[in-house]
């Protein structure tokens, strides 16, 4: 139900465009090595972990996908034997997450209306879905600010590299992110989330008390990034969720352009 169109330019031109995007930035050189366009590495066969989304085109909507029914396993395995809420569109990952939720979290999940999911309203679910959806993202630096532009619903995150604390009492859907670099690892800590459906994965809701920590380590050749995402939500989870991050550099792509999204098409599976 979504997709961003990625414009590809031939090798020489692409290299020039990427260099131009980085020129003049005041960010630290270690940070600059992370600049460019990255593609989320595909999941291994089998269910996506903890509700990570593998988007598939909705009928009649080429290039768009959403929280579609059917799950991620063989022939639409939705993991019903694992139990969980009787909600249209749940997959095995959702049900795995449900089993790790507190009573308050389970109650919130059971009361969730899939019509309210951000991904069913032309908005990204945010983390942890953004690290699991096999799509592209562009990292750019401007002084002490890192902007990550995700193809998923044309979503942008701002990461503050100067250590500035989050404004008191501020809560937003994507939270407030602070990054630091030590020993070759970029660590991003995000707080100040609002409670939201899909905040713990594809359909699983997350509370306003959750905190996420991402780690990113660049490979020696600069062509891949590995790391982890840890989701801490003491209100809704009995223990932290820990998910892998795997990105591969895509030097052939130079821009991410928005493609219109239709809410009606994204919710068609609920009819």
PDB file of C-alpha atoms in Angstrom:
ATOM      1  CA  UNK A   1       0.000   0.000   0.000  1.00  0.00           C
ATOM      2  CA  UNK A   2       2.984   2.141  -0.129  1.00  0.00           C
ATOM      3  CA  UNK A   3       6.178   2.379  -1.994  1.00  0.00           C
ATOM      4  CA  UNK A   4       8.694   4.973  -2.753  1.00  0.00           C
ATOM      5  CA  UNK A   5      10.050   5.229  -6.269  1.00  0.00           C
ATOM      6  CA  UNK A   6      13.838   5.089  -6.232  1.00  0.00           C
ATOM      7  CA  UNK A   7      15.568   6.904  -9.068  1.00  0.00           C
ATOM      8  CA  UNK A   8      18.630   5.081 -10.421  1.00  0.00           C
ATOM      9  CA  UNK A   9      21.402   6.903 -12.245  1.00  0.00           C
ATOM     10  CA  UNK A  10      24.325   5.251 -13.993  1.00  0.00           C
ATOM     11  CA  UNK A  11      27.526   4.664 -11.997  1.00  0.00           C
ATOM     12  CA  UNK A  12      29.551   7.786 -12.783  1.00  0.00           C
ATOM     13  CA  UNK A  13      26.665  10.193 -12.290  1.00  0.00           C
ATOM     14  CA  UNK A  14      25.571   8.462  -9.107  1.00  0.00           C
ATOM     15  CA  UNK A  15      29.009   8.792  -7.581  1.00  0.00           C
ATOM     16  CA  UNK A  16      29.047  12.508  -8.315  1.00  0.00           C
ATOM     17  CA  UNK A  17      25.595  12.998  -6.777  1.00  0.00           C
ATOM     18  CA  UNK A  18      26.503  11.178  -3.587  1.00  0.00           C
ATOM     19  CA  UNK A  19      29.693  13.157  -3.183  1.00  0.00           C
ATOM     20  CA  UNK A  20      27.834  16.416  -3.701  1.00  0.00           C
ATOM     21  CA  UNK A  21      25.372  15.488  -0.967  1.00  0.00           C
ATOM     22  CA  UNK A  22      28.200  15.056   1.515  1.00  0.00           C
ATOM     23  CA  UNK A  23      30.285  18.065   0.506  1.00  0.00           C
ATOM     24  CA  UNK A  24      30.393  20.866   3.036  1.00  0.00           C
ATOM     25  CA  UNK A  25      29.055  18.873   5.954  1.00  0.00           C
ATOM     26  CA  UNK A  26      30.542  19.693   9.353  1.00  0.00           C
ATOM     27  CA  UNK A  27      29.889  16.252  10.778  1.00  0.00           C
ATOM     28  CA  UNK A  28      32.770  14.237  12.178  1.00  0.00           C
ATOM     29  CA  UNK A  29      34.642  12.142   9.589  1.00  0.00           C
ATOM     30  CA  UNK A  30      33.720   8.917  11.407  1.00  0.00           C
ATOM     31  CA  UNK A  31      30.064   9.750  11.008  1.00  0.00           C
ATOM     32  CA  UNK A  32      30.513  10.672   7.362  1.00  0.00           C
ATOM     33  CA  UNK A  33      31.525   7.120   6.522  1.00  0.00           C
ATOM     34  CA  UNK A  34      27.887   6.151   7.166  1.00  0.00           C
ATOM     35  CA  UNK A  35      26.529   8.636   4.594  1.00  0.00           C
ATOM     36  CA  UNK A  36      24.802   7.290   1.499  1.00  0.00           C
ATOM     37  CA  UNK A  37      21.910   5.077   0.487  1.00  0.00           C
ATOM     38  CA  UNK A  38      21.476   1.732   2.227  1.00  0.00           C
ATOM     39  CA  UNK A  39      19.206  -1.182   1.553  1.00  0.00           C
ATOM     40  CA  UNK A  40      17.782  -3.391   4.290  1.00  0.00           C
ATOM     41  CA  UNK A  41      19.100  -6.888   3.738  1.00  0.00           C
ATOM     42  CA  UNK A  42      16.353  -9.470   3.139  1.00  0.00           C
ATOM     43  CA  UNK A  43      15.275 -11.664   6.026  1.00  0.00           C
ATOM     44  CA  UNK A  44      16.208 -15.303   6.005  1.00  0.00           C
ATOM     45  CA  UNK A  45      13.412 -17.708   5.036  1.00  0.00           C
ATOM     46  CA  UNK A  46      10.775 -18.112   7.717  1.00  0.00           C
ATOM     47  CA  UNK A  47       8.762 -15.726   9.863  1.00  0.00           C
ATOM     48  CA  UNK A  48      10.062 -12.197  10.328  1.00  0.00           C
ATOM     49  CA  UNK A  49      11.171 -11.684  13.936  1.00  0.00           C
ATOM     50  CA  UNK A  50       8.785  -9.979  16.346  1.00  0.00           C
ATOM     51  CA  UNK A  51       6.368  -8.713  13.727  1.00  0.00           C
ATOM     52  CA  UNK A  52       8.903  -7.282  11.299  1.00  0.00           C
ATOM     53  CA  UNK A  53       7.039  -6.504   8.097  1.00  0.00           C
ATOM     54  CA  UNK A  54       7.614  -8.093   4.736  1.00  0.00           C
ATOM     55  CA  UNK A  55       5.395  -5.926   2.591  1.00  0.00           C
ATOM     56  CA  UNK A  56       3.624  -7.399  -0.404  1.00  0.00           C
ATOM     57  CA  UNK A  57       1.680  -5.510  -3.076  1.00  0.00           C
ATOM     58  CA  UNK A  58      -2.014  -5.170  -2.400  1.00  0.00           C
ATOM     59  CA  UNK A  59      -4.279  -6.449  -5.197  1.00  0.00           C
ATOM     60  CA  UNK A  60      -4.415  -3.930  -7.994  1.00  0.00           C
ATOM     61  CA  UNK A  61      -1.896  -1.623  -6.330  1.00  0.00           C
ATOM     62  CA  UNK A  62       1.523  -2.282  -7.896  1.00  0.00           C
ATOM     63  CA  UNK A  63       4.388  -1.110  -5.751  1.00  0.00           C
ATOM     64  CA  UNK A  64       2.317  -0.752  -2.617  1.00  0.00           C
ATOM     65  CA  UNK A  65       1.992  -3.013   0.396  1.00  0.00           C
ATOM     66  CA  UNK A  66       0.741  -2.945   3.945  1.00  0.00           C
ATOM     67  CA  UNK A  67      -0.194  -4.910   7.032  1.00  0.00           C
ATOM     68  CA  UNK A  68      -1.666  -7.569   4.796  1.00  0.00           C
ATOM     69  CA  UNK A  69      -3.203 -10.794   6.095  1.00  0.00           C
ATOM     70  CA  UNK A  70      -1.601 -14.186   5.662  1.00  0.00           C
ATOM     71  CA  UNK A  71       1.620 -13.962   7.639  1.00  0.00           C
ATOM     72  CA  UNK A  72       5.164 -14.627   6.539  1.00  0.00           C
ATOM     73  CA  UNK A  73       5.507 -18.400   6.707  1.00  0.00           C
ATOM     74  CA  UNK A  74       4.845 -21.001   4.015  1.00  0.00           C
ATOM     75  CA  UNK A  75       1.527 -20.543   2.232  1.00  0.00           C
ATOM     76  CA  UNK A  76       0.416 -17.698   4.473  1.00  0.00           C
ATOM     77  CA  UNK A  77       1.304 -19.248   7.836  1.00  0.00           C
ATOM     78  CA  UNK A  78      -0.203 -16.843  10.370  1.00  0.00           C
ATOM     79  CA  UNK A  79       0.841 -18.767  13.483  1.00  0.00           C
ATOM     80  CA  UNK A  80      -2.657 -19.151  14.874  1.00  0.00           C
ATOM     81  CA  UNK A  81      -1.503 -22.116  16.948  1.00  0.00           C
ATOM     82  CA  UNK A  82       0.467 -19.597  19.023  1.00  0.00           C
ATOM     83  CA  UNK A  83      -2.753 -17.950  20.182  1.00  0.00           C
ATOM     84  CA  UNK A  84      -3.233 -14.226  20.529  1.00  0.00           C
ATOM     85  CA  UNK A  85      -5.963 -11.779  19.510  1.00  0.00           C
ATOM     86  CA  UNK A  86      -8.474 -12.629  16.806  1.00  0.00           C
ATOM     87  CA  UNK A  87      -7.548  -9.656  14.629  1.00  0.00           C
ATOM     88  CA  UNK A  88      -7.445  -9.661  10.843  1.00  0.00           C
ATOM     89  CA  UNK A  89      -3.952  -9.530   9.372  1.00  0.00           C
ATOM     90  CA  UNK A  90      -1.867 -10.864  12.266  1.00  0.00           C
ATOM     91  CA  UNK A  91       1.175 -12.952  11.382  1.00  0.00           C
ATOM     92  CA  UNK A  92       3.398 -15.335  13.305  1.00  0.00           C
ATOM     93  CA  UNK A  93       5.692 -12.493  14.399  1.00  0.00           C
ATOM     94  CA  UNK A  94       2.754 -10.599  15.908  1.00  0.00           C
ATOM     95  CA  UNK A  95       1.737 -13.656  17.904  1.00  0.00           C
ATOM     96  CA  UNK A  96       5.305 -14.220  19.090  1.00  0.00           C
ATOM     97  CA  UNK A  97       5.361 -10.649  20.364  1.00  0.00           C
ATOM     98  CA  UNK A  98       1.967 -11.104  22.046  1.00  0.00           C
ATOM     99  CA  UNK A  99       3.351 -14.039  24.054  1.00  0.00           C
ATOM    100  CA  UNK A 100       6.061 -11.731  25.459  1.00  0.00           C
ATOM    101  CA  UNK A 101       3.689  -8.953  26.511  1.00  0.00           C
ATOM    102  CA  UNK A 102       2.529  -7.977  29.984  1.00  0.00           C
ATOM    103  CA  UNK A 103      -1.180  -8.172  30.885  1.00  0.00           C
ATOM    104  CA  UNK A 104      -1.463  -4.462  30.068  1.00  0.00           C
ATOM    105  CA  UNK A 105       0.228  -5.002  26.731  1.00  0.00           C
ATOM    106  CA  UNK A 106      -1.978  -7.949  25.839  1.00  0.00           C
ATOM    107  CA  UNK A 107      -5.088  -5.950  26.747  1.00  0.00           C
ATOM    108  CA  UNK A 108      -3.952  -3.099  24.488  1.00  0.00           C
ATOM    109  CA  UNK A 109      -3.245  -5.551  21.662  1.00  0.00           C
ATOM    110  CA  UNK A 110      -6.650  -7.222  22.019  1.00  0.00           C
ATOM    111  CA  UNK A 111      -8.361  -3.811  21.908  1.00  0.00           C
ATOM    112  CA  UNK A 112      -6.389  -2.643  18.872  1.00  0.00           C
ATOM    113  CA  UNK A 113      -8.383  -1.723  15.763  1.00  0.00           C
ATOM    114  CA  UNK A 114      -6.294  -2.450  12.636  1.00  0.00           C
ATOM    115  CA  UNK A 115      -7.953   0.526  10.941  1.00  0.00           C
ATOM    116  CA  UNK A 116      -5.884   2.688  13.316  1.00  0.00           C
ATOM    117  CA  UNK A 117      -2.500   1.221  12.367  1.00  0.00           C
ATOM    118  CA  UNK A 118      -0.195   3.934  10.988  1.00  0.00           C
ATOM    119  CA  UNK A 119       0.723   1.615   8.090  1.00  0.00           C
ATOM    120  CA  UNK A 120      -2.965   1.431   7.203  1.00  0.00           C
ATOM    121  CA  UNK A 121      -3.152   5.229   7.141  1.00  0.00           C
ATOM    122  CA  UNK A 122      -0.216   5.979   4.851  1.00  0.00           C
ATOM    123  CA  UNK A 123       2.298   6.502   7.684  1.00  0.00           C
ATOM    124  CA  UNK A 124       5.177   4.368   8.801  1.00  0.00           C
ATOM    125  CA  UNK A 125       4.842   2.346  12.002  1.00  0.00           C
ATOM    126  CA  UNK A 126       8.338   3.580  12.864  1.00  0.00           C
ATOM    127  CA  UNK A 127      10.689   1.338  14.813  1.00  0.00           C
ATOM    128  CA  UNK A 128      11.051  -1.604  14.871  1.00  0.00           C
ATOM    129  CA  UNK A 129       9.343  -1.983  11.468  1.00  0.00           C
ATOM    130  CA  UNK A 130      11.749   0.416   9.753  1.00  0.00           C
ATOM    131  CA  UNK A 131      14.717  -1.901  10.311  1.00  0.00           C
ATOM    132  CA  UNK A 132      12.828  -4.986   9.090  1.00  0.00           C
ATOM    133  CA  UNK A 133      11.084  -3.810   5.924  1.00  0.00           C
ATOM    134  CA  UNK A 134      13.265  -4.698   2.903  1.00  0.00           C
ATOM    135  CA  UNK A 135      13.462  -1.171   1.505  1.00  0.00           C
ATOM    136  CA  UNK A 136      15.999   1.625   1.099  1.00  0.00           C
ATOM    137  CA  UNK A 137      17.052   4.502   3.356  1.00  0.00           C
ATOM    138  CA  UNK A 138      19.318   7.490   2.800  1.00  0.00           C
ATOM    139  CA  UNK A 139      21.663   8.793   5.502  1.00  0.00           C
ATOM    140  CA  UNK A 140      22.838  12.414   5.287  1.00  0.00           C
ATOM    141  CA  UNK A 141      24.725  14.624   7.727  1.00  0.00           C
ATOM    142  CA  UNK A 142      24.505  18.366   8.317  1.00  0.00           C
ATOM    143  CA  UNK A 143      26.729  19.490  11.145  1.00  0.00           C
ATOM    144  CA  UNK A 144      25.684  17.602  14.268  1.00  0.00           C
ATOM    145  CA  UNK A 145      22.417  16.300  12.790  1.00  0.00           C
ATOM    146  CA  UNK A 146      21.897  12.978  11.020  1.00  0.00           C
ATOM    147  CA  UNK A 147      18.764  12.661   8.891  1.00  0.00           C
ATOM    148  CA  UNK A 148      17.625   9.210   7.803  1.00  0.00           C
ATOM    149  CA  UNK A 149      15.137   9.276   4.952  1.00  0.00           C
ATOM    150  CA  UNK A 150      13.271   5.974   4.636  1.00  0.00           C
ATOM    151  CA  UNK A 151      11.431   4.959   1.474  1.00  0.00           C
ATOM    152  CA  UNK A 152       8.720   3.542   3.759  1.00  0.00           C
ATOM    153  CA  UNK A 153       6.000   6.195   3.428  1.00  0.00           C
ATOM    154  CA  UNK A 154       8.664   8.850   2.788  1.00  0.00           C
ATOM    155  CA  UNK A 155       9.544   8.877   6.497  1.00  0.00           C
ATOM    156  CA  UNK A 156      12.324  11.055   7.916  1.00  0.00           C
ATOM    157  CA  UNK A 157      14.026  10.721  11.293  1.00  0.00           C
ATOM    158  CA  UNK A 158      16.266  13.337  12.888  1.00  0.00           C
ATOM    159  CA  UNK A 159      19.124  12.117  15.102  1.00  0.00           C
ATOM    160  CA  UNK A 160      20.925  14.676  17.254  1.00  0.00           C
ATOM    161  CA  UNK A 161      24.658  14.030  17.488  1.00  0.00           C
ATOM    162  CA  UNK A 162      25.460  16.798  19.991  1.00  0.00           C
ATOM    163  CA  UNK A 163      24.095  14.907  23.000  1.00  0.00           C
ATOM    164  CA  UNK A 164      21.259  17.359  23.584  1.00  0.00           C
ATOM    165  CA  UNK A 165      18.608  15.915  25.890  1.00  0.00           C
ATOM    166  CA  UNK A 166      15.016  15.522  24.743  1.00  0.00           C
ATOM    167  CA  UNK A 167      12.759  18.478  25.618  1.00  0.00           C
ATOM    168  CA  UNK A 168      10.919  17.788  28.868  1.00  0.00           C
ATOM    169  CA  UNK A 169       7.486  16.270  28.377  1.00  0.00           C
ATOM    170  CA  UNK A 170       7.808  15.998  24.589  1.00  0.00           C
ATOM    171  CA  UNK A 171       6.295  12.845  23.086  1.00  0.00           C
ATOM    172  CA  UNK A 172       5.932  12.136  19.370  1.00  0.00           C
ATOM    173  CA  UNK A 173       5.211   9.094  17.244  1.00  0.00           C
ATOM    174  CA  UNK A 174       8.877   8.631  16.309  1.00  0.00           C
ATOM    175  CA  UNK A 175      10.349   9.954  19.564  1.00  0.00           C
ATOM    176  CA  UNK A 176      13.493  12.004  20.124  1.00  0.00           C
ATOM    177  CA  UNK A 177      16.776  10.432  19.005  1.00  0.00           C
ATOM    178  CA  UNK A 178      20.295  11.126  20.267  1.00  0.00           C
ATOM    179  CA  UNK A 179      23.357   9.566  18.624  1.00  0.00           C
ATOM    180  CA  UNK A 180      26.895   8.973  19.853  1.00  0.00           C
ATOM    181  CA  UNK A 181      29.965   7.393  18.304  1.00  0.00           C
ATOM    182  CA  UNK A 182      32.474   5.293  20.216  1.00  0.00           C
ATOM    183  CA  UNK A 183      34.880   2.585  19.188  1.00  0.00           C
ATOM    184  CA  UNK A 184      33.573   2.469  15.628  1.00  0.00           C
ATOM    185  CA  UNK A 185      29.951   1.993  16.743  1.00  0.00           C
ATOM    186  CA  UNK A 186      27.177   4.517  16.208  1.00  0.00           C
ATOM    187  CA  UNK A 187      24.595   4.219  18.995  1.00  0.00           C
ATOM    188  CA  UNK A 188      21.176   5.880  18.698  1.00  0.00           C
ATOM    189  CA  UNK A 189      18.922   6.108  21.746  1.00  0.00           C
ATOM    190  CA  UNK A 190      15.312   7.194  21.259  1.00  0.00           C
ATOM    191  CA  UNK A 191      12.868   8.205  23.984  1.00  0.00           C
ATOM    192  CA  UNK A 192       9.735  10.328  24.147  1.00  0.00           C
ATOM    193  CA  UNK A 193       7.479   8.042  22.129  1.00  0.00           C
ATOM    194  CA  UNK A 194       3.708   8.238  22.140  1.00  0.00           C
ATOM    195  CA  UNK A 195       1.656   5.083  22.627  1.00  0.00           C
ATOM    196  CA  UNK A 196       0.810   3.796  19.169  1.00  0.00           C
ATOM    197  CA  UNK A 197      -0.524   0.742  17.321  1.00  0.00           C
ATOM    198  CA  UNK A 198       2.356  -0.997  15.577  1.00  0.00           C
ATOM    199  CA  UNK A 199       4.844   0.429  18.061  1.00  0.00           C
ATOM    200  CA  UNK A 200       6.304  -3.017  18.766  1.00  0.00           C
ATOM    201  CA  UNK A 201       6.173  -4.376  15.237  1.00  0.00           C
ATOM    202  CA  UNK A 202       3.756  -5.039  12.418  1.00  0.00           C
ATOM    203  CA  UNK A 203       0.544  -4.901  14.469  1.00  0.00           C
ATOM    204  CA  UNK A 204       1.659  -5.050  18.119  1.00  0.00           C
ATOM    205  CA  UNK A 205       1.073  -1.785  20.005  1.00  0.00           C
ATOM    206  CA  UNK A 206       3.790  -0.016  21.990  1.00  0.00           C
ATOM    207  CA  UNK A 207       3.379   2.135  25.078  1.00  0.00           C
ATOM    208  CA  UNK A 208       4.605   5.684  25.721  1.00  0.00           C
ATOM    209  CA  UNK A 209       7.209   4.304  28.144  1.00  0.00           C
ATOM    210  CA  UNK A 210       9.212   2.470  25.503  1.00  0.00           C
ATOM    211  CA  UNK A 211      12.822   3.246  24.685  1.00  0.00           C
ATOM    212  CA  UNK A 212      14.834   1.972  21.740  1.00  0.00           C
ATOM    213  CA  UNK A 213      18.595   1.626  21.337  1.00  0.00           C
ATOM    214  CA  UNK A 214      20.105   1.060  17.881  1.00  0.00           C
ATOM    215  CA  UNK A 215      23.735   0.141  17.250  1.00  0.00           C
ATOM    216  CA  UNK A 216      25.400   0.410  13.850  1.00  0.00           C
ATOM    217  CA  UNK A 217      28.888  -0.812  12.932  1.00  0.00           C
ATOM    218  CA  UNK A 218      30.353  -0.192   9.474  1.00  0.00           C
ATOM    219  CA  UNK A 219      32.179  -3.067   7.778  1.00  0.00           C
ATOM    220  CA  UNK A 220      35.901  -2.575   7.005  1.00  0.00           C
ATOM    221  CA  UNK A 221      35.148  -2.097   3.299  1.00  0.00           C
ATOM    222  CA  UNK A 222      32.358   0.407   4.030  1.00  0.00           C
ATOM    223  CA  UNK A 223      29.810  -1.573   2.021  1.00  0.00           C
ATOM    224  CA  UNK A 224      27.612  -2.949   4.807  1.00  0.00           C
ATOM    225  CA  UNK A 225      26.339  -2.133   8.285  1.00  0.00           C
ATOM    226  CA  UNK A 226      25.496  -4.588  11.037  1.00  0.00           C
ATOM    227  CA  UNK A 227      23.964  -3.968  14.416  1.00  0.00           C
ATOM    228  CA  UNK A 228      21.025  -4.494  16.711  1.00  0.00           C
ATOM    229  CA  UNK A 229      17.835  -2.793  17.813  1.00  0.00           C
ATOM    230  CA  UNK A 230      16.775  -3.240  21.425  1.00  0.00           C
ATOM    231  CA  UNK A 231      13.200  -2.305  22.348  1.00  0.00           C
ATOM    232  CA  UNK A 232      12.578  -1.679  26.052  1.00  0.00           C
ATOM    233  CA  UNK A 233       8.916  -1.261  27.016  1.00  0.00           C
ATOM    234  CA  UNK A 234       8.367  -2.122  30.696  1.00  0.00           C
ATOM    235  CA  UNK A 235       4.669  -1.325  30.436  1.00  0.00           C
ATOM    236  CA  UNK A 236       3.905  -3.685  27.555  1.00  0.00           C
ATOM    237  CA  UNK A 237       6.812  -6.201  27.479  1.00  0.00           C
ATOM    238  CA  UNK A 238       7.971  -8.796  29.987  1.00  0.00           C
ATOM    239  CA  UNK A 239      11.509  -8.479  28.579  1.00  0.00           C
ATOM    240  CA  UNK A 240      13.306  -6.534  25.887  1.00  0.00           C
ATOM    241  CA  UNK A 241      13.006  -7.346  22.202  1.00  0.00           C
ATOM    242  CA  UNK A 242      16.346  -7.578  20.427  1.00  0.00           C
ATOM    243  CA  UNK A 243      16.391  -7.570  16.624  1.00  0.00           C
ATOM    244  CA  UNK A 244      19.222  -7.663  14.073  1.00  0.00           C
ATOM    245  CA  UNK A 245      20.056  -4.743  11.789  1.00  0.00           C
ATOM    246  CA  UNK A 246      21.645  -5.515   8.410  1.00  0.00           C
ATOM    247  CA  UNK A 247      22.162  -2.898   5.696  1.00  0.00           C
ATOM    248  CA  UNK A 248      23.978  -3.046   2.356  1.00  0.00           C
ATOM    249  CA  UNK A 249      25.230   0.028   0.524  1.00  0.00           C
ATOM    250  CA  UNK A 250      23.512   0.738  -2.792  1.00  0.00           C
ATOM    251  CA  UNK A 251      25.783   3.011  -4.817  1.00  0.00           C
ATOM    252  CA  UNK A 252      23.496   3.001  -7.867  1.00  0.00           C
ATOM    253  CA  UNK A 253      20.678   4.943  -6.187  1.00  0.00           C
ATOM    254  CA  UNK A 254      20.809   8.680  -5.650  1.00  0.00           C
ATOM    255  CA  UNK A 255      17.350   9.758  -4.472  1.00  0.00           C
ATOM    256  CA  UNK A 256      14.112   8.596  -2.886  1.00  0.00           C
ATOM    257  CA  UNK A 257      10.895  10.040  -4.239  1.00  0.00           C
ATOM    258  CA  UNK A 258       7.440   9.822  -2.727  1.00  0.00           C
ATOM    259  CA  UNK A 259       4.676   7.836  -4.399  1.00  0.00           C
ATOM    260  CA  UNK A 260       1.081   8.687  -3.441  1.00  0.00           C
ATOM    261  CA  UNK A 261      -0.591   6.334  -0.967  1.00  0.00           C
ATOM    262  CA  UNK A 262      -4.300   5.541  -0.825  1.00  0.00           C
ATOM    263  CA  UNK A 263      -5.799   4.818   2.608  1.00  0.00           C
ATOM    264  CA  UNK A 264      -8.747   2.993   1.108  1.00  0.00           C
ATOM    265  CA  UNK A 265      -6.472   0.625  -0.800  1.00  0.00           C
ATOM    266  CA  UNK A 266      -4.318   0.009   2.265  1.00  0.00           C
ATOM    267  CA  UNK A 267      -7.346  -1.054   4.308  1.00  0.00           C
ATOM    268  CA  UNK A 268      -8.971  -3.149   1.613  1.00  0.00           C
ATOM    269  CA  UNK A 269      -7.916  -6.391   3.308  1.00  0.00           C
ATOM    270  CA  UNK A 270     -10.102  -5.460   6.299  1.00  0.00           C
ATOM    271  CA  UNK A 271     -13.327  -5.404   4.254  1.00  0.00           C
TER     272      UNK A 271
END
